[in-house]
XYZ file of C-alpha atoms in Angstrom:
725
model
C -2.210 -2.163 42.880
C 1.437 -1.455 42.120
C 2.844 1.858 43.365
C 3.441 3.147 39.828
C -0.060 2.144 38.729
C -1.527 3.779 41.819
C 0.271 7.025 41.050
C -0.938 7.009 37.448
C -4.557 6.282 38.358
C -4.381 8.922 41.077
C -3.036 11.413 38.529
C -5.907 10.571 36.206
C -8.457 11.145 38.949
C -6.841 14.326 40.202
C -5.938 15.702 36.781
C -4.733 19.263 36.586
C -7.267 21.893 35.643
C -7.217 22.670 31.937
C -7.683 26.153 30.597
C -10.349 25.910 27.917
C -10.365 28.412 25.093
C -13.839 29.846 25.263
C -14.991 30.893 21.781
C -15.568 34.596 21.406
C -18.670 35.398 19.415
C -20.786 33.128 17.254
C -19.332 30.452 14.931
C -20.354 32.530 11.927
C -18.015 35.256 13.158
C -14.865 33.139 13.409
C -15.535 30.314 10.929
C -12.655 30.098 8.466
C -10.682 32.958 10.018
C -7.486 30.886 9.654
C -8.231 29.969 6.032
C -7.195 31.822 2.895
C -10.751 31.442 1.624
C -12.703 33.427 -0.938
C -13.397 36.254 1.463
C -9.666 36.584 2.206
C -8.833 36.278 -1.490
C -11.181 39.114 -2.378
C -9.523 41.279 0.243
C -5.881 40.471 -0.502
C -5.910 39.841 -4.271
C -6.655 42.222 -7.133
C -9.804 41.504 -9.130
C -8.012 39.980 -12.115
C -5.905 37.634 -9.989
C -8.927 36.646 -7.931
C -10.960 35.908 -11.062
C -8.253 33.719 -12.619
C -7.639 31.846 -9.356
C -11.367 31.256 -8.934
C -11.545 29.793 -12.437
C -8.630 27.480 -11.585
C -10.356 26.345 -8.419
C -13.724 25.689 -10.048
C -12.804 24.577 -13.576
C -9.344 23.068 -12.909
C -7.685 25.352 -15.483
C -3.882 25.905 -15.255
C -2.712 28.859 -13.188
C -0.223 31.107 -15.092
C 3.092 31.689 -13.285
C 2.676 35.478 -13.271
C -0.685 35.045 -11.555
C 0.955 32.718 -9.025
C 3.289 35.567 -8.056
C 0.318 37.817 -7.347
C -1.428 35.068 -5.374
C 1.735 34.433 -3.357
C 2.063 38.118 -2.492
C -1.527 38.334 -1.290
C -1.341 35.023 0.596
C 1.902 36.086 2.284
C 0.424 39.377 3.457
C -2.711 37.669 4.723
C -0.575 35.151 6.635
C 1.606 37.881 8.169
C -1.480 39.839 9.199
C -2.687 36.711 11.009
C 0.539 36.146 12.937
C 2.275 33.581 10.708
C 6.062 33.644 10.489
C 6.694 30.379 8.575
C 5.152 28.536 5.648
C 5.127 24.890 4.616
C 3.996 22.666 1.790
C 1.513 20.362 3.558
C 1.205 16.982 1.839
C 0.018 13.409 2.400
C 2.750 10.809 1.795
C 2.086 7.073 1.796
C 2.709 6.929 5.548
C -1.012 7.606 5.960
C -0.441 10.866 7.829
C 0.660 14.322 6.745
C 4.099 15.847 6.262
C 5.474 19.366 6.485
C 8.809 21.206 6.397
C 8.658 24.762 7.752
C 10.520 27.660 6.134
C 10.628 31.177 7.513
C 9.213 34.063 5.522
C 12.315 36.029 6.543
C 14.900 36.349 3.736
C 18.142 38.380 3.931
C 17.769 41.726 2.175
C 21.500 42.062 1.439
C 21.806 45.040 3.732
C 22.011 43.289 7.060
C 18.278 42.955 7.520
C 15.488 40.635 6.386
C 12.339 40.880 4.308
C 9.261 38.676 4.446
C 9.115 36.831 1.126
C 6.968 34.183 -0.553
C 7.365 34.067 -4.328
C 5.046 32.440 -6.803
C 7.756 29.872 -7.499
C 7.957 28.864 -3.833
C 4.180 28.813 -3.561
C 3.631 26.621 -6.607
C 6.491 24.148 -6.247
C 9.167 23.037 -3.810
C 11.738 20.270 -3.777
C 11.404 17.881 -0.856
C 13.563 14.964 0.237
C 11.633 11.952 -1.032
C 14.132 9.286 -0.012
C 12.731 8.602 3.460
C 9.058 8.373 2.527
C 7.460 5.070 1.444
C 7.696 4.764 -2.339
C 7.421 1.062 -3.094
C 10.622 0.931 -5.081
C 9.786 3.793 -7.438
C 13.101 5.373 -6.520
C 16.374 4.321 -4.911
C 17.336 5.518 -1.444
C 20.139 7.641 -2.872
C 17.689 9.362 -5.245
C 16.354 11.969 -2.859
C 14.552 14.389 -5.114
C 10.789 14.738 -4.909
C 8.496 17.657 -5.623
C 5.551 19.152 -3.788
C 3.230 21.216 -5.956
C 0.397 23.506 -4.815
C -3.185 22.292 -5.056
C -5.194 25.510 -5.638
C -8.497 23.663 -5.160
C -7.812 23.299 -1.429
C -7.314 26.616 0.380
C -4.220 27.389 2.455
C -4.637 27.679 6.215
C -2.684 28.675 9.322
C -1.843 26.299 12.168
C -0.262 28.081 15.117
C 2.129 30.459 13.305
C 2.685 28.450 10.123
C 0.990 28.981 6.778
C 0.113 25.510 5.449
C -0.187 25.182 1.675
C -1.918 21.935 0.588
C 0.188 20.244 -2.085
C 0.625 17.071 -4.083
C 3.829 15.055 -3.750
C 5.450 13.465 -6.797
C 8.745 11.828 -7.707
C 11.416 13.304 -9.956
C 9.915 11.317 -12.851
C 6.363 12.434 -12.056
C 4.945 9.347 -10.319
C 2.524 9.972 -7.460
C 4.092 9.481 -4.017
C 1.008 10.563 -2.099
C -2.749 10.186 -1.749
C -3.781 13.547 -3.192
C -2.523 13.059 -6.768
C -4.564 9.897 -7.476
C -7.520 11.326 -5.562
C -7.565 14.391 -7.807
C -7.204 12.155 -10.845
C -10.133 9.992 -9.719
C -12.249 13.088 -9.101
C -11.530 14.267 -12.654
C -12.313 10.807 -14.038
C -15.709 10.513 -12.353
C -16.476 14.151 -13.270
C -15.865 13.450 -16.963
C -17.734 10.132 -17.077
C -20.703 11.295 -14.987
C -21.093 14.575 -16.864
C -21.367 12.715 -20.169
C -24.088 10.451 -18.750
C -25.887 13.472 -17.263
C -26.220 14.871 -20.772
C -28.806 12.162 -21.475
C -31.021 14.039 -19.028
C -29.743 17.633 -18.952
C -27.467 19.090 -21.620
C -26.668 22.059 -19.376
C -24.655 20.064 -16.850
C -21.031 21.208 -17.063
C -19.515 19.421 -14.105
C -20.214 16.584 -11.643
C -18.761 16.865 -8.157
C -17.776 14.029 -5.847
C -18.881 14.702 -2.272
C -17.698 13.178 0.984
C -19.042 13.410 4.500
C -16.878 11.495 6.972
C -17.816 10.430 10.485
C -14.765 10.210 12.740
C -14.957 7.763 15.643
C -12.232 7.768 18.293
C -11.364 6.827 21.868
C -10.025 9.083 24.608
C -7.873 7.812 27.481
C -6.208 9.606 30.349
C -2.700 10.623 29.349
C -1.237 9.464 32.661
C -2.606 5.937 32.150
C -1.597 5.873 28.495
C 1.963 6.722 29.539
C 2.324 3.454 31.487
C 0.852 1.220 28.785
C 3.746 0.590 26.352
C 1.396 -1.251 23.998
C -0.907 1.778 23.691
C 2.044 4.116 23.260
C 3.800 2.087 20.570
C 1.013 0.252 18.716
C -2.149 2.249 19.420
C -3.936 -0.745 20.941
C -3.848 -2.911 24.056
C -2.087 -6.185 23.257
C -3.315 -7.594 26.577
C -5.954 -6.817 29.164
C -8.878 -8.724 30.633
C -12.327 -7.313 29.964
C -13.780 -5.049 32.598
C -16.711 -6.508 34.538
C -18.692 -3.598 33.167
C -17.998 -2.363 29.672
C -20.701 -1.590 27.097
C -23.238 -4.299 27.906
C -25.687 -1.878 29.533
C -25.572 0.373 26.442
C -25.634 3.362 28.757
C -22.789 5.251 27.097
C -24.276 5.512 23.592
C -25.749 8.986 23.045
C -25.477 9.573 26.797
C -24.515 12.825 28.454
C -21.005 13.724 27.319
C -18.594 13.720 30.307
C -17.562 17.163 31.564
C -13.885 16.777 30.672
C -14.772 15.459 27.236
C -17.212 18.257 26.470
C -14.475 20.737 27.365
C -12.151 18.939 24.952
C -14.818 18.876 22.234
C -15.616 22.566 22.591
C -11.948 23.409 22.296
C -11.558 21.080 19.317
C -14.629 22.415 17.534
C -13.446 25.989 18.044
C -10.107 25.205 16.402
C -11.811 23.229 13.628
C -14.247 26.004 12.778
C -11.450 28.570 12.616
C -9.706 26.219 10.166
C -12.841 26.006 8.028
C -13.729 22.429 9.007
C -17.557 22.500 9.201
C -17.976 20.226 12.229
C -21.610 19.640 12.999
C -22.249 16.599 15.197
C -20.702 15.228 18.393
C -21.864 12.367 20.612
C -20.910 9.406 22.764
C -20.419 6.215 20.784
C -21.290 2.705 21.978
C -18.100 1.760 23.810
C -16.904 3.465 27.003
C -14.560 6.372 26.244
C -15.599 6.235 22.558
C -16.910 9.324 20.783
C -17.748 10.616 17.326
C -17.335 13.906 15.476
C -18.828 14.558 12.066
C -18.943 17.574 9.718
C -21.263 18.755 6.975
C -20.316 17.066 3.690
C -17.921 18.827 1.315
C -16.263 18.311 -2.048
C -14.208 15.132 -1.652
C -10.729 16.600 -2.026
C -11.394 19.328 0.538
C -13.237 16.943 2.860
C -10.277 14.584 2.810
C -7.837 17.395 3.575
C -10.050 18.454 6.455
C -10.146 14.941 7.894
C -6.357 14.681 7.755
C -6.077 18.076 9.415
C -8.645 17.107 12.051
C -6.614 14.096 13.166
C -3.582 16.325 13.726
C -5.532 19.030 15.562
C -7.407 16.445 17.613
C -4.169 15.008 18.973
C -2.861 18.457 19.893
C -6.056 19.520 21.667
C -6.321 16.188 23.496
C -2.870 16.636 25.032
C -3.924 20.069 26.219
C -6.765 18.365 28.099
C -4.561 15.585 29.553
C -6.041 13.036 27.134
C -4.609 10.877 24.390
C -6.641 10.180 21.266
C -6.726 6.571 20.088
C -7.496 6.284 16.384
C -6.658 2.586 16.153
C -9.660 0.663 14.845
C -9.631 -1.780 17.777
C -7.718 -0.419 20.785
C -9.618 -2.560 23.300
C -10.703 -6.172 23.089
C -14.323 -7.044 23.811
C -15.859 -3.664 23.008
C -16.713 -1.857 19.803
C -13.961 -0.619 17.534
C -13.844 2.643 15.605
C -14.519 3.365 11.956
C -14.610 6.379 9.711
C -17.870 6.057 7.811
C -17.532 7.703 4.404
C -20.817 9.127 3.126
C -20.320 9.525 -0.617
C -22.458 11.032 -3.351
C -22.277 12.767 -6.727
C -23.863 16.123 -7.582
C -24.069 18.410 -10.598
C -22.845 21.986 -10.757
C -26.520 22.994 -10.626
C -26.883 21.405 -7.198
C -28.700 18.214 -8.252
C -27.843 15.147 -6.147
C -27.476 12.330 -8.667
C -28.050 9.747 -5.930
C -31.162 11.477 -4.644
C -34.616 10.356 -5.868
C -36.443 13.029 -7.853
C -40.024 14.242 -8.236
C -40.458 13.494 -11.946
C -40.059 10.351 -14.019
C -37.041 11.837 -15.769
C -35.408 12.718 -12.446
C -36.002 9.212 -11.158
C -34.647 7.653 -14.333
C -31.467 9.674 -13.816
C -31.374 8.567 -10.185
C -31.858 4.896 -11.092
C -29.174 5.214 -13.774
C -26.528 6.437 -11.365
C -27.653 4.131 -8.565
C -27.371 1.043 -10.769
C -24.009 2.115 -12.147
C -22.583 2.476 -8.648
C -23.971 -0.897 -7.560
C -22.625 -2.541 -10.701
C -19.188 -0.986 -10.144
C -19.125 -2.233 -6.552
C -20.079 -5.702 -7.762
C -17.337 -5.868 -10.378
C -14.664 -4.495 -8.067
C -15.834 -5.662 -4.626
C -12.447 -7.240 -3.917
C -10.606 -4.061 -4.871
C -12.927 -1.944 -2.725
C -12.200 -4.223 0.219
C -8.452 -4.030 -0.442
C -8.725 -0.236 -0.272
C -9.869 -0.352 3.348
C -7.829 -3.319 4.564
C -4.873 -2.745 6.875
C -3.108 -4.394 9.775
C -5.175 -2.274 12.151
C -8.583 -2.351 10.443
C -8.395 -6.146 10.170
C -9.080 -6.329 13.925
C -12.375 -4.484 13.449
C -13.786 -5.943 10.219
C -15.971 -8.981 10.684
C -16.642 -8.324 14.357
C -20.218 -7.930 15.515
C -20.052 -4.158 15.730
C -18.429 -3.586 12.344
C -19.053 -4.376 8.688
C -18.146 -7.910 7.639
C -15.012 -8.473 5.572
C -17.220 -9.149 2.555
C -18.400 -6.211 0.475
C -22.121 -6.111 -0.244
C -24.602 -3.306 -0.706
C -27.871 -2.652 1.101
C -30.634 -0.800 -0.780
C -33.759 -1.284 1.283
C -37.040 -2.884 0.266
C -38.495 -0.059 -1.831
C -35.457 0.584 -4.024
C -34.848 -3.157 -4.362
C -38.449 -3.643 -5.481
C -38.138 -0.950 -8.161
C -34.941 -2.501 -9.534
C -36.396 -6.013 -9.504
C -39.510 -4.913 -11.401
C -37.443 -2.996 -13.899
C -35.196 -6.013 -14.494
C -38.232 -8.292 -14.876
C -39.991 -6.163 -17.542
C -40.203 -8.142 -20.797
C -41.067 -5.890 -23.730
C -41.307 -2.331 -24.942
C -44.854 -1.940 -23.651
C -43.686 -2.706 -20.131
C -41.657 0.499 -20.052
C -43.250 3.781 -21.029
C -44.191 7.309 -19.998
C -47.820 8.347 -19.760
C -49.313 11.711 -20.759
C -48.158 13.239 -17.484
C -44.629 11.954 -18.089
C -44.929 9.479 -15.221
C -42.806 6.363 -15.601
C -44.955 3.224 -15.737
C -44.225 -0.479 -15.830
C -46.414 -3.499 -16.520
C -48.049 -4.737 -13.349
C -47.267 -1.512 -11.503
C -49.715 1.389 -11.534
C -46.851 3.862 -11.446
C -43.283 4.060 -10.262
C -43.473 4.592 -6.510
C -42.538 7.982 -5.200
C -38.983 7.455 -4.020
C -38.659 9.144 -0.675
C -35.503 10.004 1.217
C -34.839 7.651 4.140
C -37.638 5.367 2.970
C -36.211 2.310 4.681
C -34.393 1.344 7.855
C -30.587 1.334 7.855
C -28.716 -1.956 7.871
C -25.834 -1.591 10.313
C -24.243 -4.819 9.119
C -23.820 -3.611 5.541
C -20.383 -2.256 4.576
C -21.812 -0.243 1.662
C -25.349 0.884 2.379
C -27.653 3.209 0.447
C -29.111 5.633 2.986
C -31.662 7.634 1.001
C -29.527 10.041 -1.051
C -25.968 8.725 -0.705
C -23.956 5.603 -0.036
C -22.384 5.078 3.360
C -19.110 3.163 3.084
C -18.887 1.936 6.662
C -15.820 -0.288 6.347
C -13.240 2.531 6.260
C -10.927 2.438 9.282
C -10.791 5.207 11.871
C -7.089 5.975 11.345
C -7.182 5.627 7.553
C -6.725 8.342 4.963
C -10.185 8.636 3.381
C -8.543 9.148 0.003
C -7.710 5.445 -0.347
C -11.364 4.407 -0.396
C -12.499 7.461 -2.352
C -9.898 6.911 -5.098
C -11.249 3.420 -5.702
C -14.913 4.392 -5.398
C -14.610 7.368 -7.752
C -12.562 5.345 -10.225
C -14.731 2.239 -10.436
C -17.823 4.445 -10.784
C -16.141 6.384 -13.590
C -15.206 3.132 -15.336
C -18.737 1.776 -15.051
C -20.345 5.004 -16.267
C -17.994 5.007 -19.250
C -19.008 1.447 -20.176
C -22.667 2.311 -19.623
C -22.520 5.269 -21.997
C -20.765 3.224 -24.653
C -23.481 0.557 -24.427
C -26.327 3.088 -24.561
C -24.780 5.023 -27.449
C -24.377 1.789 -29.394
C -28.090 1.046 -29.060
C -29.025 4.608 -30.017
C -26.824 4.377 -33.099
C -28.605 1.121 -33.946
C -31.921 2.990 -33.984
C -33.242 2.680 -30.442
C -34.800 5.656 -28.692
C -32.731 7.114 -25.883
C -35.052 6.062 -23.038
C -35.434 2.551 -24.390
C -31.679 2.207 -24.830
C -31.081 3.340 -21.257
C -33.664 0.918 -19.863
C -32.322 -2.031 -21.812
C -28.794 -1.458 -20.595
C -29.980 -0.890 -17.022
C -31.995 -4.124 -17.078
C -28.923 -6.103 -18.074
C -26.802 -4.410 -15.399
C -29.379 -4.961 -12.652
C -29.474 -8.678 -13.372
C -25.692 -8.952 -13.594
C -24.973 -7.182 -10.300
C -27.707 -8.865 -8.261
C -25.153 -10.922 -6.244
C -23.812 -7.771 -4.558
C -27.238 -6.815 -3.179
C -27.878 -8.149 0.304
C -30.327 -6.775 2.856
C -29.911 -9.426 5.551
C -27.588 -9.996 8.496
C -24.017 -9.559 7.302
C -22.671 -11.145 10.495
C -24.257 -14.543 9.995
C -22.371 -17.662 8.960
C -25.110 -18.297 6.406
C -24.198 -15.052 4.637
C -20.532 -15.999 4.452
C -21.497 -19.249 2.763
C -23.971 -17.497 0.489
C -21.476 -14.772 -0.448
C -18.979 -17.389 -1.569
C -21.662 -19.018 -3.726
C -22.395 -15.617 -5.269
C -18.766 -15.246 -6.283
C -17.985 -12.345 -3.951
C -14.481 -11.878 -2.588
C -14.407 -13.599 0.816
C -10.651 -13.434 1.431
C -9.791 -12.419 4.995
C -5.985 -12.326 4.826
C -4.968 -8.672 4.682
C -1.753 -9.125 2.646
C -3.488 -11.392 0.132
C -6.281 -8.830 -0.219
C -3.688 -6.356 -1.483
C -3.262 -8.567 -4.569
C -6.452 -7.012 -5.916
C -4.525 -3.844 -6.772
C -2.482 -5.862 -9.242
C -5.318 -7.767 -10.938
C -5.122 -7.331 -14.685
C -8.587 -5.764 -15.034
C -7.844 -3.427 -12.097
C -4.603 -2.203 -13.621
C -6.283 -1.666 -16.985
C -9.170 0.236 -15.395
C -6.896 2.604 -13.479
C -4.583 3.069 -16.450
C -7.448 3.803 -18.873
C -8.784 6.447 -16.499
C -5.334 7.951 -15.908
C -5.604 7.474 -12.132
C -2.702 5.056 -11.618
C 0.010 3.791 -13.910
C 1.210 0.199 -13.655
C 4.354 1.391 -11.861
C 2.344 3.423 -9.339
C 0.029 0.494 -8.566
C 2.913 -1.909 -8.096
C 4.607 0.612 -5.816
C 1.476 1.067 -3.700
C 1.013 -2.675 -3.299
C 4.649 -2.922 -2.232
C 4.145 -0.137 0.334
C 1.036 -1.849 1.696
C 2.837 -5.159 2.196
C 5.808 -3.442 3.797
C 3.611 -1.347 6.106
C 1.621 -4.410 7.151
C 4.820 -6.293 7.981
C 6.252 -3.439 10.023
C 3.079 -2.949 12.065
C 2.846 -6.636 12.965
C 6.590 -6.691 13.617
C 6.295 -3.789 16.066
C 3.358 -5.437 17.837
C 5.325 -8.679 18.136
C 8.318 -6.903 19.630
C 6.197 -4.935 22.102
C 4.278 -8.056 23.104
C 7.510 -9.979 23.642
C 8.965 -7.187 25.759
C 5.856 -6.898 27.918
C 5.562 -10.631 28.491
C 9.180 -11.226 29.447
C 9.908 -7.959 31.290
C 6.558 -7.183 32.916
C 4.079 -10.049 33.041
C 6.211 -13.142 33.690
C 8.366 -11.466 36.392
C 5.261 -10.160 38.156
C 3.529 -13.534 38.018
C 6.707 -15.207 39.266
C 6.917 -12.849 42.232
C 3.337 -13.621 43.187
C 4.004 -17.320 42.665
C 7.015 -17.076 45.016
C 4.825 -15.477 47.679
C 2.330 -18.318 47.365
C 5.111 -20.915 47.526
C 6.409 -19.317 50.697
C 2.900 -19.368 52.126
C 2.443 -23.061 51.228
C 5.799 -23.914 52.741
C 4.879 -22.203 56.000
C 1.418 -23.790 56.008
C 3.025 -27.201 55.714
C 4.529 -26.629 59.157
C 1.024 -26.691 60.633
C -0.656 -30.067 59.964
C -4.146 -28.704 60.578
C -3.912 -26.306 57.586
C -4.885 -27.371 54.067
C -2.853 -25.718 51.279
C -4.566 -27.549 48.398
C -6.255 -24.411 47.019
C -3.025 -22.439 47.066
C -1.143 -25.300 45.425
C -3.770 -25.417 42.685
C -3.377 -21.655 42.199
C 0.389 -22.040 41.939
C -0.084 -24.748 39.295
C -2.341 -22.461 37.284
C 0.173 -19.618 37.457
C 2.946 -21.994 36.484
C 0.967 -23.337 33.530
C 0.166 -19.860 32.223
C 3.682 -18.464 32.679
C 5.220 -21.544 31.056
C 2.844 -21.213 28.108
C 3.628 -17.497 27.775
C 7.354 -18.147 27.764
C 7.069 -20.985 25.247
C 4.750 -19.095 22.894
C 6.801 -15.911 23.094
C 9.930 -17.856 22.203
C 8.162 -19.502 19.256
C 6.793 -16.154 18.108
C 10.233 -14.579 18.249
C 11.714 -17.406 16.217
C 8.906 -17.144 13.650
C 9.588 -13.426 13.367
C 13.286 -14.048 12.796
C 12.513 -16.514 10.028
C 10.019 -14.128 8.400
C 12.610 -11.332 8.474
C 14.861 -13.383 6.208
C 12.310 -13.242 3.383
C 13.243 -10.658 0.747
C 9.977 -10.478 -1.209
C 7.666 -7.989 0.533
C 4.480 -9.863 -0.337
C 5.792 -13.172 0.904
C 7.163 -11.541 4.041
C 3.784 -9.916 4.808
C 2.009 -13.246 4.312
C 4.544 -14.932 6.602
C 3.903 -12.341 9.303
C 0.164 -12.882 8.901
C 0.258 -16.677 8.850
C 3.203 -17.467 11.135
C 3.741 -14.532 13.518
C 0.443 -12.804 14.206
C -1.213 -16.127 15.043
C 0.673 -16.145 18.368
C -0.760 -12.839 19.583
C -4.160 -14.069 20.742
C -2.698 -17.240 22.251
C -0.207 -15.285 24.327
C -2.862 -12.782 25.290
C -5.180 -15.532 26.516
C -2.654 -16.663 29.115
C -1.768 -13.109 30.168
C -5.420 -12.211 30.667
C -5.902 -15.325 32.772
C -2.961 -14.294 34.937
C -4.479 -10.830 35.347
C -7.457 -12.504 37.033
C -5.158 -14.442 39.391
C -2.224 -12.210 40.334
C -2.602 -9.843 43.291
C -4.028 -6.542 42.032
C -1.420 -4.651 44.069
C 1.317 -6.282 42.007
C -0.139 -6.100 38.475
C 2.138 -3.705 36.539
C -0.242 -2.278 33.911
C -3.434 -0.199 34.172
C -6.423 -2.476 33.723
C -9.439 -2.016 31.483
C -11.602 -0.871 34.388
C -9.137 1.985 34.887
C -8.550 2.795 31.227
C -12.145 2.722 30.020
C -13.934 5.002 32.423
C -12.821 8.628 32.381
C -12.515 10.343 35.724
């Protein structure tokens, strides 16, 4: 292998010892110690302030400015007592990551000294420069003003020596420039709609909570090897690389013993997570080599999303400490499984009732069926929008592959739940639906409604939106995505469907129907209408793709065209009616998505072109020259046959010529696409005319990797990258 590659692999094998922070005490003793949680609030706030803040957190009531001053004083003192010297408004712009600007607590006291200050005004609101964040044309570049405003429902926390205050981020005119604002709006929308439907079953329900439990998949690679792979450094994935002779085919990595270095990293990561209040619970090896998963206990959606964003930042920091690099790209390596971020989503009442969990009584199960059917119906009506919410330049590499959900949204319910819905939809008259003396729900031809058990059926790994006993698992979300994108859509479409459902039921009740009968009649209609979205078979099969198209499901695979779903008339009306997105905000987000897609493909094209012309072709040419010299010398000896070497030279020449030609064509296509002004058209051009060269170029490079002398190959190979040492 090349000298540089040898040094990097050697460094990976003989990595420096890493000092692991060994947790002191039990998790219960340090959990949340870096969070301004309720325990800290009780200690640092007076009773009145604490009571008002608690009401704001739980009931979403406005926080008076004078109370904000008291909260700020207590939060500042808590932060100082825990070693903080700066504070920041921590927000989630449309870059997909997080943003922060640190300010010192120290303020001049006018007498030559400083005082530690944090006023209620600074806590609640700050002015940030919004000009350099993606905004989709909401504001001009010279209009720099944007505001970050405190979100009291997500507690402040300390990272290193900085107090981080979770905030929303809005423009001068009030439009959302982040993920948190629409997420909070969608949470309020589904709360309102679901609570009203709950009142059919329990008048005491005051609030419905959206819950999220994410599962974070990721890859780890040695930092020394990552440093000599420009494609990994700049794009997050390998743009070239022949498969290793051994990868995941033996299935020996999945749930196997976690490597020693990785377990040290995970212990360190979990320690930091628990101190930050992230309730991490599960860790294990995933299917692919070097692939792992971390998952927490579910939480309220807004907090869970904040925790996932925080995790990705902390994970990167801890990985560097352990001489690793975290890869959150959905498909960093060809030929092995990619990474997702499964979003387990459910709704629950303030009394602790899971609305997507089967109950023990007929009334409980009617409530369960009501919410289950409404979610399925919403997914059916907006399956294209739900897919658009998880599509990206990076996730497109994962979707549709044999280890990931297909790029067609369907829902899996399992045989028992499907049977109940089918029998309910098939009932013909009033006598078919009734309660007996014991209040057990009965249907014609069925002795009684089956007891609906948790985990009553196997899980379908090919389903992008599967019911798993008491929640839905949205498996199509990408590993580097902000969970909020998918949750905004899921909360919103569910809220819209529940609103329509209640209107339909109320209309029947007003017409004289009994409540239960009205509910059943509406549910029967909905079950029949949304039947096309239900699919329990193999989502990878060609037959399903054909069948899905016949069912009228969205089968579009072009990422930029998928983004059109945000601008569909019924989508815009739905979001506007719920108050989640205005027309301007939706148009801006679509614009940002097209622009982001273009830039990511553009970067990959530039990196690929650089690697081909400055690394691969020169290396192949050097090896070719050595072979030519050998053939020339062999020709001086008549007894020697150089036919095999000549054939090898021809193969190298063919591949290098193809690489040079394709790279030139790709570069020209990129130049032409760059001339397009319209962001949508430019993104489509990059998809249709630029990205199509990537796999072709890669094919020839990977063939050369098999031919060229291993000592000369300039980049770490898969066999070196994929097996931690």
